[in-house]
CSV table of C-alpha atoms and ligand atoms in Angstrom, one decimal:
chain,number,residue,atom,x,y,z
A,1,MET,CA,0.0,0.0,0.0
A,2,ASP,CA,1.2,3.5,-0.8
A,3,GLU,CA,2.5,4.9,2.5
A,4,LYS,CA,0.5,8.1,2.0
A,5,LEU,CA,-2.6,6.0,2.1
A,6,GLU,CA,-1.8,3.9,5.1
A,7,PRO,CA,-3.2,6.4,7.6
A,8,ILE,CA,-6.5,6.3,5.8
A,9,TYR,CA,-6.7,2.6,6.1
A,10,ASP,CA,-5.6,2.7,9.8
A,11,GLU,CA,-8.4,5.2,10.4
A,12,VAL,CA,-10.9,2.8,8.8
A,13,LEU,CA,-9.7,0.0,11.1
A,14,ARG,CA,-10.0,2.3,14.1
A,15,ARG,CA,-13.5,3.5,13.3
A,16,ASN,CA,-14.9,0.1,12.3
A,17,PRO,CA,-13.6,-2.4,14.8
A,18,GLY,CA,-14.2,-6.1,14.3
A,19,GLU,CA,-15.5,-5.8,10.7
A,20,ALA,CA,-13.0,-8.1,9.1
A,21,GLU,CA,-14.7,-8.4,5.7
A,22,PHE,CA,-15.2,-4.6,5.4
A,23,HIS,CA,-11.5,-4.1,6.2
A,24,GLN,CA,-10.5,-6.6,3.6
A,25,ALA,CA,-12.6,-4.9,0.9
A,26,VAL,CA,-11.3,-1.5,1.8
A,27,ARG,CA,-7.7,-2.6,1.9
A,28,GLU,CA,-7.9,-4.2,-1.6
A,29,VAL,CA,-9.3,-0.9,-3.1
A,30,ILE,CA,-6.9,1.4,-1.3
A,31,GLU,CA,-3.9,-0.8,-2.4
A,32,SER,CA,-4.8,0.0,-6.0
A,33,LEU,CA,-5.1,3.7,-5.6
A,34,GLY,CA,-1.6,5.0,-5.0
A,35,PRO,CA,-0.9,5.9,-8.7
A,36,VAL,CA,-4.4,7.5,-9.0
A,37,ILE,CA,-3.8,9.9,-6.1
A,38,ALA,CA,-0.4,10.7,-7.5
A,39,LYS,CA,-2.0,11.7,-10.8
A,40,HIS,CA,-5.0,13.5,-9.2
A,41,PRO,CA,-3.9,15.4,-6.2
A,42,GLU,CA,-7.4,17.0,-6.0
A,43,PHE,CA,-8.7,13.6,-4.8
A,44,ALA,CA,-6.4,13.7,-1.8
A,45,GLU,CA,-7.1,17.4,-1.1
A,46,ARG,CA,-10.9,16.8,-1.2
A,47,LYS,CA,-10.4,13.7,1.0
A,48,ILE,CA,-12.3,11.5,-1.5
A,49,ILE,CA,-11.0,8.2,-0.2
A,50,GLU,CA,-11.8,9.0,3.4
A,51,ARG,CA,-15.3,10.1,2.4
A,52,ILE,CA,-15.9,7.0,0.2
A,53,CYS,CA,-15.0,4.7,3.2
A,54,GLU,CA,-17.7,6.3,5.4
A,55,PRO,CA,-21.2,5.3,4.5
A,56,GLU,CA,-23.6,8.1,3.8
A,57,ARG,CA,-26.2,6.5,6.0
A,58,GLN,CA,-26.5,3.2,8.0
A,59,ILE,CA,-29.9,1.9,9.1
A,60,ILE,CA,-30.2,-0.9,11.6
A,61,PHE,CA,-33.6,-2.1,12.8
A,62,ARG,CA,-35.6,-4.8,14.6
A,63,VAL,CA,-37.6,-7.3,12.6
A,64,PRO,CA,-40.1,-9.2,14.8
A,65,TRP,CA,-42.1,-12.0,13.2
A,66,GLN,CA,-44.0,-15.1,14.2
A,67,ASP,CA,-43.4,-18.6,13.0
A,68,ASP,CA,-46.2,-21.1,12.0
A,69,ASP,CA,-46.5,-22.2,15.6
A,70,GLY,CA,-47.0,-18.7,16.8
A,71,VAL,CA,-43.6,-18.4,18.4
A,72,VAL,CA,-42.1,-14.9,18.2
A,73,HIS,CA,-38.7,-14.3,16.7
A,74,ILE,CA,-36.5,-11.2,16.5
A,75,ASN,CA,-34.0,-10.6,13.7
A,76,ARG,CA,-31.9,-7.6,12.9
A,77,GLY,CA,-32.3,-5.8,9.6
A,78,PHE,CA,-29.7,-3.6,7.9
A,79,ARG,CA,-29.5,-1.2,5.1
A,80,VAL,CA,-26.2,0.6,4.4
A,81,GLU,CA,-26.6,3.5,2.0
A,82,PHE,CA,-23.0,3.9,1.1
A,83,ASN,CA,-22.7,6.3,-1.8
A,84,SER,CA,-25.2,8.2,-4.0
A,85,ALA,CA,-22.8,10.3,-6.1
A,86,LEU,CA,-23.8,8.6,-9.3
A,87,GLY,CA,-27.4,7.8,-8.6
A,88,PRO,CA,-29.9,6.4,-6.2
A,89,TYR,CA,-28.5,3.8,-3.8
A,90,LYS,CA,-28.6,0.4,-5.4
A,91,GLY,CA,-27.6,-3.1,-4.2
A,92,GLY,CA,-29.1,-6.3,-3.0
A,93,LEU,CA,-30.6,-7.7,0.2
A,94,ARG,CA,-29.1,-10.8,1.8
A,95,PHE,CA,-30.9,-13.1,4.2
A,96,HIS,CA,-28.4,-15.4,5.8
A,97,PRO,CA,-27.5,-16.1,9.5
A,98,SER,CA,-24.0,-14.8,8.9
A,99,VAL,CA,-25.2,-11.3,8.1
A,100,ASN,CA,-23.9,-8.5,10.3
A,101,LEU,CA,-23.0,-4.9,9.9
A,102,GLY,CA,-19.4,-5.7,8.7
A,103,ILE,CA,-20.7,-8.0,6.0
A,104,VAL,CA,-23.3,-5.5,4.8
A,105,LYS,CA,-20.6,-2.8,4.7
A,106,PHE,CA,-18.2,-4.9,2.7
A,107,LEU,CA,-20.9,-5.7,0.2
A,108,GLY,CA,-22.1,-2.0,0.1
A,109,PHE,CA,-18.5,-0.8,-0.4
A,110,GLU,CA,-17.9,-3.2,-3.3
A,111,GLN,CA,-21.2,-2.2,-4.8
A,112,ILE,CA,-20.1,1.4,-5.2
A,113,PHE,CA,-17.3,0.6,-7.6
A,114,LYS,CA,-19.2,-2.2,-9.3
A,115,ASN,CA,-22.1,0.1,-10.1
A,116,ALA,CA,-19.7,2.8,-11.3
A,117,LEU,CA,-18.1,0.3,-13.7
A,118,THR,CA,-21.5,-0.4,-15.3
A,119,GLU,CA,-21.6,3.3,-16.3
A,120,MET,CA,-25.2,3.3,-15.3
A,121,PRO,CA,-26.7,6.1,-13.0
A,122,ILE,CA,-26.7,4.1,-9.8
A,123,GLY,CA,-25.1,4.6,-6.4
A,124,GLY,CA,-24.0,1.8,-4.0
A,125,ALA,CA,-25.8,0.2,-1.1
A,126,LYS,CA,-26.5,-3.2,0.5
A,127,GLY,CA,-28.7,-4.6,3.1
A,128,GLY,CA,-30.2,-7.7,4.6
A,129,SER,CA,-30.8,-9.6,7.8
A,130,ASP,CA,-29.5,-12.4,9.9
A,131,PHE,CA,-32.8,-14.2,9.2
A,132,ASP,CA,-32.2,-17.8,8.1
A,133,PRO,CA,-34.7,-18.8,5.4
A,134,LYS,CA,-33.5,-22.4,5.4
A,135,GLY,CA,-36.2,-24.8,6.6
A,136,ARG,CA,-38.8,-22.0,6.9
A,137,SER,CA,-42.2,-22.4,5.3
A,138,ARG,CA,-43.5,-20.1,2.6
A,139,ASP,CA,-45.8,-18.3,5.0
A,140,GLU,CA,-43.0,-17.8,7.5
A,141,VAL,CA,-40.8,-16.2,4.8
A,142,MET,CA,-43.7,-14.0,3.7
A,143,ARG,CA,-44.3,-12.8,7.3
A,144,PHE,CA,-40.6,-12.1,7.7
A,145,CYS,CA,-40.4,-10.1,4.5
A,146,GLN,CA,-43.5,-8.1,5.4
A,147,SER,CA,-42.1,-7.2,8.8
A,148,PHE,CA,-38.7,-6.3,7.2
A,149,MET,CA,-40.4,-4.0,4.7
A,150,THR,CA,-42.7,-2.4,7.3
A,151,GLU,CA,-39.6,-0.7,8.6
A,152,LEU,CA,-37.4,-0.4,5.5
A,153,TYR,CA,-40.1,1.1,3.2
A,154,ARG,CA,-39.6,4.6,4.6
A,155,HIS,CA,-36.0,4.7,3.4
A,156,LEU,CA,-36.7,3.5,-0.1
A,157,GLY,CA,-38.0,5.0,-3.3
A,158,GLU,CA,-37.2,4.8,-7.0
A,159,TYR,CA,-35.1,8.0,-6.7
A,160,THR,CA,-33.8,7.2,-3.3
A,161,ASP,CA,-32.8,3.6,-2.7
A,162,VAL,CA,-33.6,0.5,-4.9
A,163,PRO,CA,-32.8,-2.9,-3.3
A,164,ALA,CA,-32.6,-6.2,-5.2
A,165,GLY,CA,-31.9,-9.9,-4.3
A,166,ASP,CA,-28.8,-11.6,-3.0
A,167,ILE,CA,-28.1,-14.7,-1.0
A,168,GLY,CA,-31.4,-16.0,0.3
A,169,VAL,CA,-33.5,-13.4,-1.5
A,170,GLY,CA,-34.8,-14.4,-4.9
A,171,GLY,CA,-38.0,-13.7,-6.9
A,172,ARG,CA,-40.3,-15.0,-4.2
A,173,GLU,CA,-38.9,-12.8,-1.5
A,174,ILE,CA,-38.8,-9.7,-3.8
A,175,GLY,CA,-42.5,-10.4,-4.4
A,176,TYR,CA,-43.4,-10.3,-0.8
A,177,LEU,CA,-41.3,-7.3,-0.2
A,178,PHE,CA,-42.8,-5.4,-3.1
A,179,GLY,CA,-46.3,-6.4,-2.1
A,180,GLN,CA,-45.8,-4.9,1.4
A,181,TYR,CA,-44.2,-1.7,0.0
A,182,LYS,CA,-47.1,-1.2,-2.4
A,183,ARG,CA,-49.6,-1.8,0.4
A,184,ILE,CA,-48.0,0.6,2.9
A,185,THR,CA,-47.3,3.4,0.4
A,186,ASN,CA,-50.4,2.9,-1.8
A,187,ARG,CA,-48.2,3.4,-4.8
A,188,TYR,CA,-47.4,0.9,-7.6
A,189,GLU,CA,-43.8,2.2,-7.7
A,190,SER,CA,-42.3,-0.6,-9.8
A,191,GLY,CA,-38.9,1.0,-9.9
A,192,VAL,CA,-38.4,0.7,-6.1
A,193,LEU,CA,-37.2,-2.9,-6.2
A,194,THR,CA,-35.5,-5.0,-9.0
A,195,GLY,CA,-35.6,-8.7,-9.6
A,196,LYS,CA,-39.4,-8.6,-9.8
A,197,GLY,CA,-41.4,-11.3,-11.5
A,198,ILE,CA,-41.8,-10.7,-15.2
A,199,GLU,CA,-45.6,-10.5,-15.0
A,200,TRP,CA,-45.5,-7.5,-12.6
A,201,GLY,CA,-42.7,-5.2,-13.6
A,202,GLY,CA,-39.6,-7.5,-13.7
A,203,ALA,CA,-37.2,-7.5,-16.6
A,204,LEU,CA,-36.4,-10.5,-18.8
A,205,VAL,CA,-32.8,-11.7,-18.2
A,206,ARG,CA,-32.6,-10.2,-14.7
A,207,THR,CA,-32.8,-13.7,-13.2
A,208,GLU,CA,-30.0,-15.0,-15.5
A,209,ALA,CA,-28.0,-11.8,-15.5
A,210,THR,CA,-25.3,-12.2,-12.8
A,211,GLY,CA,-24.4,-15.8,-13.9
A,212,TYR,CA,-24.5,-15.0,-17.6
A,213,GLY,CA,-22.6,-11.8,-17.0
A,214,ALA,CA,-19.8,-13.6,-15.2
A,215,VAL,CA,-19.5,-15.9,-18.2
A,216,PHE,CA,-19.5,-13.1,-20.7
A,217,PHE,CA,-16.7,-11.4,-18.7
A,218,LEU,CA,-14.8,-14.8,-18.7
A,219,ARG,CA,-15.3,-15.0,-22.5
A,220,GLU,CA,-13.8,-11.5,-22.9
A,221,MET,CA,-10.8,-12.4,-20.7
A,222,LEU,CA,-10.2,-15.5,-22.7
A,223,ARG,CA,-10.7,-13.7,-26.0
A,224,ALA,CA,-8.0,-11.1,-24.9
A,225,ARG,CA,-5.6,-14.1,-24.7
A,226,GLY,CA,-6.7,-15.6,-28.0
A,227,GLN,CA,-8.6,-18.4,-26.2
A,228,ASP,CA,-12.2,-19.6,-25.8
A,229,LEU,CA,-14.5,-21.7,-23.7
A,230,ASP,CA,-15.0,-24.5,-26.2
A,231,ASP,CA,-14.6,-27.9,-24.6
A,232,ARG,CA,-13.2,-26.5,-21.4
A,233,THR,CA,-13.8,-28.3,-18.2
A,234,CYS,CA,-15.2,-25.9,-15.6
A,235,VAL,CA,-16.3,-26.0,-12.0
A,236,VAL,CA,-18.8,-23.6,-10.5
A,237,SER,CA,-19.2,-23.3,-6.7
A,238,GLY,CA,-22.7,-22.8,-5.2
A,239,SER,CA,-25.9,-23.9,-6.8
A,240,GLY,CA,-28.1,-20.8,-6.2
A,241,ASN,CA,-29.2,-18.1,-8.6
A,242,VAL,CA,-25.7,-17.0,-9.8
A,243,ALA,CA,-24.3,-20.5,-10.1
A,244,ILE,CA,-27.2,-22.0,-12.0
A,245,TYR,CA,-27.1,-19.4,-14.7
A,246,ALA,CA,-23.4,-19.4,-14.9
A,247,ILE,CA,-23.6,-23.1,-15.6
A,248,GLU,CA,-26.3,-22.5,-18.2
A,249,LYS,CA,-24.3,-20.0,-20.2
A,250,ILE,CA,-21.1,-22.0,-20.0
A,251,HIS,CA,-22.9,-25.0,-21.5
A,252,GLN,CA,-24.4,-22.7,-24.2
A,253,LEU,CA,-20.9,-21.5,-25.1
A,254,GLY,CA,-19.5,-25.0,-25.4
A,255,GLY,CA,-17.8,-25.5,-22.0
A,256,ARG,CA,-18.7,-28.4,-19.6
A,257,VAL,CA,-19.4,-27.8,-15.9
A,258,VAL,CA,-18.4,-30.9,-14.0
A,259,ALA,CA,-19.0,-29.8,-10.4
A,260,CYS,CA,-21.1,-27.5,-8.2
A,261,SER,CA,-21.9,-27.3,-4.5
A,262,ASP,CA,-23.9,-26.0,-1.6
A,263,SER,CA,-23.0,-25.5,2.0
A,264,GLY,CA,-23.5,-29.2,2.6
A,265,GLY,CA,-21.1,-30.6,0.0
A,266,VAL,CA,-19.9,-30.9,-3.6
A,267,VAL,CA,-21.4,-32.9,-6.5
A,268,HIS,CA,-18.9,-34.1,-9.1
A,269,ASP,CA,-20.6,-35.1,-12.4
A,270,PRO,CA,-17.8,-35.8,-14.9
A,271,LYS,CA,-20.2,-36.0,-17.9
A,272,GLY,CA,-21.4,-32.5,-17.2
A,273,ILE,CA,-24.1,-31.1,-14.8
A,274,ASP,CA,-27.7,-31.9,-15.9
A,275,LEU,CA,-29.0,-28.4,-15.6
A,276,GLU,CA,-32.7,-29.2,-15.9
A,277,LEU,CA,-32.4,-31.6,-13.0
A,278,LEU,CA,-30.4,-29.1,-11.0
A,279,LYS,CA,-33.0,-26.4,-11.6
A,280,GLN,CA,-35.8,-28.7,-10.7
A,281,ILE,CA,-34.2,-29.6,-7.4
A,282,LYS,CA,-32.9,-26.1,-6.5
A,283,GLU,CA,-35.4,-23.7,-7.9
A,284,VAL,CA,-38.6,-25.7,-7.7
A,285,GLU,CA,-38.1,-28.1,-4.8
A,286,ARG,CA,-35.6,-25.9,-2.9
A,287,GLY,CA,-33.6,-29.1,-2.2
A,288,ARG,CA,-29.8,-29.8,-1.9
A,289,VAL,CA,-27.1,-30.9,-4.3
A,290,ALA,CA,-27.0,-34.2,-2.3
A,291,ASP,CA,-30.5,-34.8,-3.8
A,292,TYR,CA,-29.1,-34.1,-7.2
A,293,ALA,CA,-26.4,-36.7,-6.8
A,294,GLU,CA,-28.9,-39.3,-5.6
A,295,ARG,CA,-31.4,-38.7,-8.4
A,296,ARG,CA,-28.8,-38.4,-11.2
A,297,GLY,CA,-27.0,-41.6,-10.3
A,298,GLY,CA,-24.3,-43.0,-12.7
A,299,GLU,CA,-20.8,-41.8,-12.3
A,300,VAL,CA,-21.9,-38.9,-10.1
A,301,ARG,CA,-20.2,-38.6,-6.8
A,302,TYR,CA,-21.4,-36.6,-3.8
A,303,LEU,CA,-18.7,-35.3,-1.5
A,304,PRO,CA,-20.2,-34.2,1.9
A,305,GLY,CA,-18.3,-31.2,3.1
A,306,GLY,CA,-15.9,-31.6,0.1
A,307,ASN,CA,-13.7,-28.9,-1.4
A,308,ILE,CA,-14.8,-28.1,-4.9
A,309,TRP,CA,-11.5,-26.5,-5.8
A,310,GLU,CA,-9.7,-29.9,-5.6
A,311,ILE,CA,-11.6,-31.0,-8.7
A,312,PRO,CA,-9.3,-30.5,-11.7
A,313,CYS,CA,-10.6,-27.9,-14.1
A,314,GLU,CA,-9.4,-25.3,-16.6
A,315,VAL,CA,-11.9,-22.7,-15.6
A,316,ALA,CA,-13.3,-21.9,-12.1
A,317,LEU,CA,-16.2,-19.7,-11.2
A,318,PRO,CA,-16.7,-19.1,-7.5
A,319,CYS,CA,-20.5,-18.3,-7.2
A,320,ALA,CA,-21.3,-19.0,-3.5
A,321,THR,CA,-20.0,-16.6,-0.9
A,322,GLN,CA,-17.1,-14.5,0.4
A,323,ASN,CA,-13.7,-16.0,1.2
A,324,GLU,CA,-14.7,-19.4,-0.1
A,325,LEU,CA,-11.5,-19.8,-2.1
A,326,THR,CA,-8.3,-19.6,-0.1
A,327,GLY,CA,-4.6,-19.2,-1.0
A,328,ARG,CA,-4.2,-23.0,-0.8
A,329,ASP,CA,-7.2,-23.6,-3.0
A,330,ALA,CA,-5.9,-21.1,-5.5
A,331,ALA,CA,-2.5,-22.9,-5.6
A,332,THR,CA,-4.4,-26.2,-6.1
A,333,LEU,CA,-6.4,-24.8,-9.0
A,334,VAL,CA,-3.2,-23.3,-10.7
A,335,GLY,CA,-1.4,-26.6,-10.1
A,336,ASN,CA,-4.2,-28.5,-11.8
A,337,GLY,CA,-3.9,-26.3,-14.9
A,338,CYS,CA,-6.6,-23.8,-14.3
A,339,ILE,CA,-6.3,-20.9,-16.8
A,340,ALA,CA,-9.1,-18.6,-15.8
A,341,VAL,CA,-11.2,-17.6,-12.8
A,342,SER,CA,-14.3,-15.4,-13.0
A,343,GLU,CA,-16.0,-14.4,-9.8
A,344,GLY,CA,-19.8,-14.6,-9.7
A,345,ALA,CA,-19.8,-14.2,-6.0
A,346,ASN,CA,-18.7,-11.1,-4.1
A,347,MET,CA,-15.1,-11.3,-2.8
A,348,PRO,CA,-15.0,-15.1,-2.9
A,349,THR,CA,-11.2,-15.3,-3.1
A,350,THR,CA,-9.1,-14.4,-0.1
A,351,PRO,CA,-6.3,-11.8,-0.6
A,352,GLU,CA,-3.7,-14.7,-0.5
A,353,GLY,CA,-5.7,-16.5,-3.2
A,354,VAL,CA,-5.8,-13.3,-5.4
A,355,ASP,CA,-2.0,-13.1,-5.1
A,356,VAL,CA,-1.6,-16.7,-6.2
A,357,PHE,CA,-3.8,-16.0,-9.3
A,358,LEU,CA,-2.0,-12.7,-10.2
A,359,ASP,CA,1.5,-14.2,-9.6
A,360,ALA,CA,0.6,-17.2,-11.9
A,361,GLY,CA,-0.6,-14.8,-14.6
A,362,ILE,CA,-3.9,-16.6,-15.2
A,363,ALA,CA,-7.0,-14.6,-16.3
A,364,TYR,CA,-8.5,-13.5,-13.0
A,365,GLY,CA,-11.8,-11.5,-13.1
A,366,PRO,CA,-12.7,-10.0,-9.6
A,367,GLY,CA,-16.3,-10.0,-8.6
A,368,LYS,CA,-16.6,-6.2,-8.7
A,369,ALA,CA,-16.2,-6.4,-12.5
A,370,ALA,CA,-17.2,-10.0,-13.4
A,371,ASN,CA,-20.5,-10.1,-11.5
A,372,ALA,CA,-21.6,-6.6,-12.4
A,373,GLY,CA,-24.1,-8.0,-15.0
A,374,GLY,CA,-26.7,-8.5,-12.2
A,375,VAL,CA,-26.8,-4.9,-11.1
A,376,ALA,CA,-26.5,-3.6,-14.7
A,377,THR,CA,-29.6,-5.6,-15.7
A,378,SER,CA,-31.3,-4.2,-12.6
A,379,ALA,CA,-30.6,-0.8,-14.0
A,380,LEU,CA,-32.1,-1.9,-17.2
A,381,GLU,CA,-35.2,-3.1,-15.2
A,382,MET,CA,-35.4,0.4,-13.7
A,383,GLN,CA,-35.3,1.9,-17.2
A,384,GLN,CA,-38.1,-0.3,-18.4
A,385,ASN,CA,-40.1,0.6,-15.2
A,386,ALA,CA,-39.6,4.3,-15.7
A,387,SER,CA,-40.7,4.1,-19.4
A,388,ARG,CA,-43.5,1.6,-18.7
A,389,ASP,CA,-41.9,-0.6,-21.3
A,390,ARG,CA,-40.7,-4.2,-21.6
A,391,TRP,CA,-37.8,-5.4,-23.7
A,392,SER,CA,-37.4,-8.8,-25.3
A,393,PHE,CA,-35.1,-11.4,-23.9
A,394,GLU,CA,-32.8,-11.3,-26.9
A,395,ALA,CA,-32.4,-7.5,-26.9
A,396,THR,CA,-31.8,-7.4,-23.1
A,397,GLU,CA,-29.3,-10.3,-23.3
A,398,GLN,CA,-27.5,-8.5,-26.1
A,399,ARG,CA,-27.3,-5.4,-24.0
A,400,LEU,CA,-25.9,-7.4,-21.1
A,401,GLY,CA,-23.2,-8.8,-23.4
A,402,GLU,CA,-22.3,-5.3,-24.6
A,403,ILE,CA,-22.1,-4.0,-21.0
A,404,MET,CA,-19.9,-6.9,-19.9
A,405,ARG,CA,-17.6,-6.4,-22.9
A,406,HIS,CA,-17.4,-2.7,-22.1
A,407,ILE,CA,-16.6,-3.4,-18.4
A,408,HIS,CA,-13.9,-5.8,-19.5
A,409,ASP,CA,-12.4,-3.4,-21.9
A,410,LEU,CA,-12.5,-0.5,-19.4
A,411,CYS,CA,-10.7,-2.6,-16.7
A,412,TYR,CA,-8.2,-3.9,-19.2
A,413,ALA,CA,-7.4,-0.5,-20.6
A,414,THR,CA,-7.2,1.1,-17.1
A,415,ALA,CA,-4.8,-1.6,-15.9
A,416,ASP,CA,-2.6,-1.0,-18.9
A,417,GLU,CA,-2.7,2.8,-18.4
A,418,TYR,CA,-1.5,2.3,-14.8
A,419,GLY,CA,1.3,-0.1,-15.6
A,420,ALA,CA,-0.4,-3.3,-14.6
A,421,PRO,CA,-1.3,-5.1,-17.8
A,422,GLY,CA,-3.8,-7.9,-17.4
A,423,ASN,CA,-4.4,-7.1,-13.8
A,424,TYR,CA,-8.2,-6.7,-13.7
A,425,VAL,CA,-8.2,-6.1,-9.9
A,426,ARG,CA,-6.2,-2.9,-10.4
A,427,GLY,CA,-8.2,-2.0,-13.5
A,428,ALA,CA,-11.6,-2.5,-11.8
A,429,ASN,CA,-10.6,-0.7,-8.6
A,430,ILE,CA,-9.1,2.3,-10.4
A,431,ALA,CA,-11.7,2.7,-13.1
A,432,GLY,CA,-14.6,2.4,-10.6
A,433,PHE,CA,-13.0,4.7,-8.1
A,434,GLN,CA,-12.2,7.3,-10.6
A,435,ARG,CA,-15.8,7.6,-11.8
A,436,VAL,CA,-17.2,8.0,-8.3
A,437,ALA,CA,-14.4,10.4,-7.3
A,438,ASP,CA,-14.9,12.7,-10.3
A,439,ALA,CA,-18.6,12.9,-9.4
A,440,MET,CA,-17.9,13.6,-5.8
A,441,VAL,CA,-15.5,16.4,-6.7
A,442,ALA,CA,-18.2,17.9,-9.0
A,443,LEU,CA,-20.9,17.7,-6.4
A,444,GLY,CA,-19.0,19.6,-3.8
A,445,LEU,CA,-18.5,18.5,-0.2
A,446,VAL,CA,-21.0,15.5,-0.3
B,1,NDP,P1,-28.4,-17.9,-3.6
B,1,NDP,O1,-28.9,-17.8,-2.2
B,1,NDP,O2,-29.3,-18.1,-4.7
B,1,NDP,O3,-27.3,-19.1,-3.6
B,1,NDP,C1,-26.2,-19.1,-2.8
B,1,NDP,C2,-25.4,-20.4,-3.0
B,1,NDP,O4,-24.2,-20.3,-2.3
B,1,NDP,C3,-26.2,-21.6,-2.4
B,1,NDP,O5,-25.8,-22.7,-3.2
B,1,NDP,C4,-25.6,-21.7,-1.0
B,1,NDP,O6,-25.7,-22.9,-0.4
B,1,NDP,C5,-24.2,-21.2,-1.2
B,1,NDP,N1,-23.7,-20.6,0.0
B,1,NDP,C6,-24.1,-19.4,0.6
B,1,NDP,N2,-23.5,-19.1,1.7
B,1,NDP,C7,-22.6,-20.1,1.9
B,1,NDP,C8,-21.6,-20.4,2.8
B,1,NDP,N3,-21.5,-19.6,3.9
B,1,NDP,N4,-20.9,-21.5,2.7
B,1,NDP,C9,-21.1,-22.3,1.6
B,1,NDP,N5,-22.0,-22.1,0.6
B,1,NDP,C10,-22.7,-21.1,0.8
B,1,NDP,O7,-27.5,-16.6,-3.7
B,1,NDP,P2,-26.9,-15.9,-5.1
B,1,NDP,O8,-26.6,-17.0,-6.1
B,1,NDP,O9,-27.8,-14.8,-5.5
B,1,NDP,O10,-25.5,-15.3,-4.6
B,1,NDP,C11,-24.3,-16.0,-4.7
B,1,NDP,C12,-23.2,-15.0,-4.6
B,1,NDP,O11,-23.3,-14.1,-5.7
B,1,NDP,C13,-23.1,-14.1,-3.4
B,1,NDP,O12,-21.7,-13.8,-3.1
B,1,NDP,C14,-23.8,-12.8,-3.9
B,1,NDP,O13,-23.4,-11.7,-3.1
B,1,NDP,C15,-23.2,-12.7,-5.3
B,1,NDP,N6,-24.0,-11.9,-6.2
B,1,NDP,C16,-25.3,-12.1,-6.4
B,1,NDP,C17,-26.0,-11.3,-7.3
B,1,NDP,C18,-27.4,-11.6,-7.7
B,1,NDP,O14,-27.9,-11.0,-8.7
B,1,NDP,N7,-28.1,-12.6,-7.1
B,1,NDP,C19,-25.4,-10.2,-8.0
B,1,NDP,C20,-24.0,-10.1,-7.7
B,1,NDP,C21,-23.3,-10.9,-6.8
B,1,NDP,P3,-26.8,-23.2,0.7
B,1,NDP,O15,-28.1,-23.3,0.0
B,1,NDP,O16,-26.4,-24.5,1.3
B,1,NDP,O17,-26.6,-22.1,1.7
């Protein structure tokens, strides 16, 4: 880290104790910014980095709800509205027992730069709750969502703050959240949430967008090296929204995904994952990958508690959660001949893992850039809501492909300009930061 920037990072540590993931996310960005500050002294003078590291607003609230037996539960809700220099706050909601303020801040911080890279008019935010939807009935999830929105609605609005899904929050939850927002406000304000059902204001391709986008980014990284996905053996961690549609697009582009996972274990299917079966189990039945292995039979192996990164592959897409891929895993992947990693999840690779990939010189696309297709398509959903329009699947997917190519090219060119050719971490951090920083300078002391 540039020594001039060390005090800024130290201050972040001091002001945000115990928030390890937030520290990690901030550190990675600040480590990239030395040359930018040298070139743009106005950013230092105006204390842009210090301001970017401090959320504009943080909301923490109680979420009481009753289960099907009438037992009362209390969860904690969060919304961190991090930066609105480029547009209304935008970023998903996560429902998972691991959610705490530090996790939401890391995600919100990443979101600022990711959203900037899309070049859409959206600021950065994130939210969620430590509610665990696993094993809960549909009615329990609905009551939770209604209670959550009963507090959060007053902070939202299509020009203010526009949440979407993330871990544990998919189309069903967005429906319950939107229904409650509509009821409380008496407004059919479609643009207040994205990831809606396509019959009531949602955009085609939003469901697929993060996974597809991560594969489009991968395709661009490979193309820049004169390579492609054809016949490549791939592994994709997770088996949720992002993982499923990453697998779908890899298969469409000629690659073969031989493994995926959930928090219970790993399924290894050497002939290639049967996506229809996986979708049926995960999206319809809300089951586990263990069920997939059992139903698929044949050569398929289920590895309870297994490590997916030990399965040899040429391409890896971490699509589950933060810090799921360690330095050791990265070394295993590189040792097994992996040539490219594209992150569907947010910050899935530890800093040690990132160093291994960069040192090995493989194509490594950090989540901030590689998974930006989800939020970019959310911005397209907002556009459609604002104009009361609905675009076709083909047109929207084409737009997503163009956006991902543009993000790739921007990161690539920026890395080059700052003397780090092929380093998409540097490229994404600098390009995203610069766009937000320019806006913050223009807007005065915000
Ligand atoms: P889902 O809830 O649909 O799926 C998450 C998947 O990851 C599940 O298979 C889940 O397994 C697994 N997982 C979650 N937490 C853990 C954990 N602690 N340990 C092991 N496995 C875990 O979420 P998404 O697919 O939407 O999100 C996945 C990642 O992509 C997250 O990092 C998210 O922030 C990121 N992302 C999502 C976007 C979106 O549009 N949805 C946009 C950009 C990024 P299990 O069911 O067993 O918990």
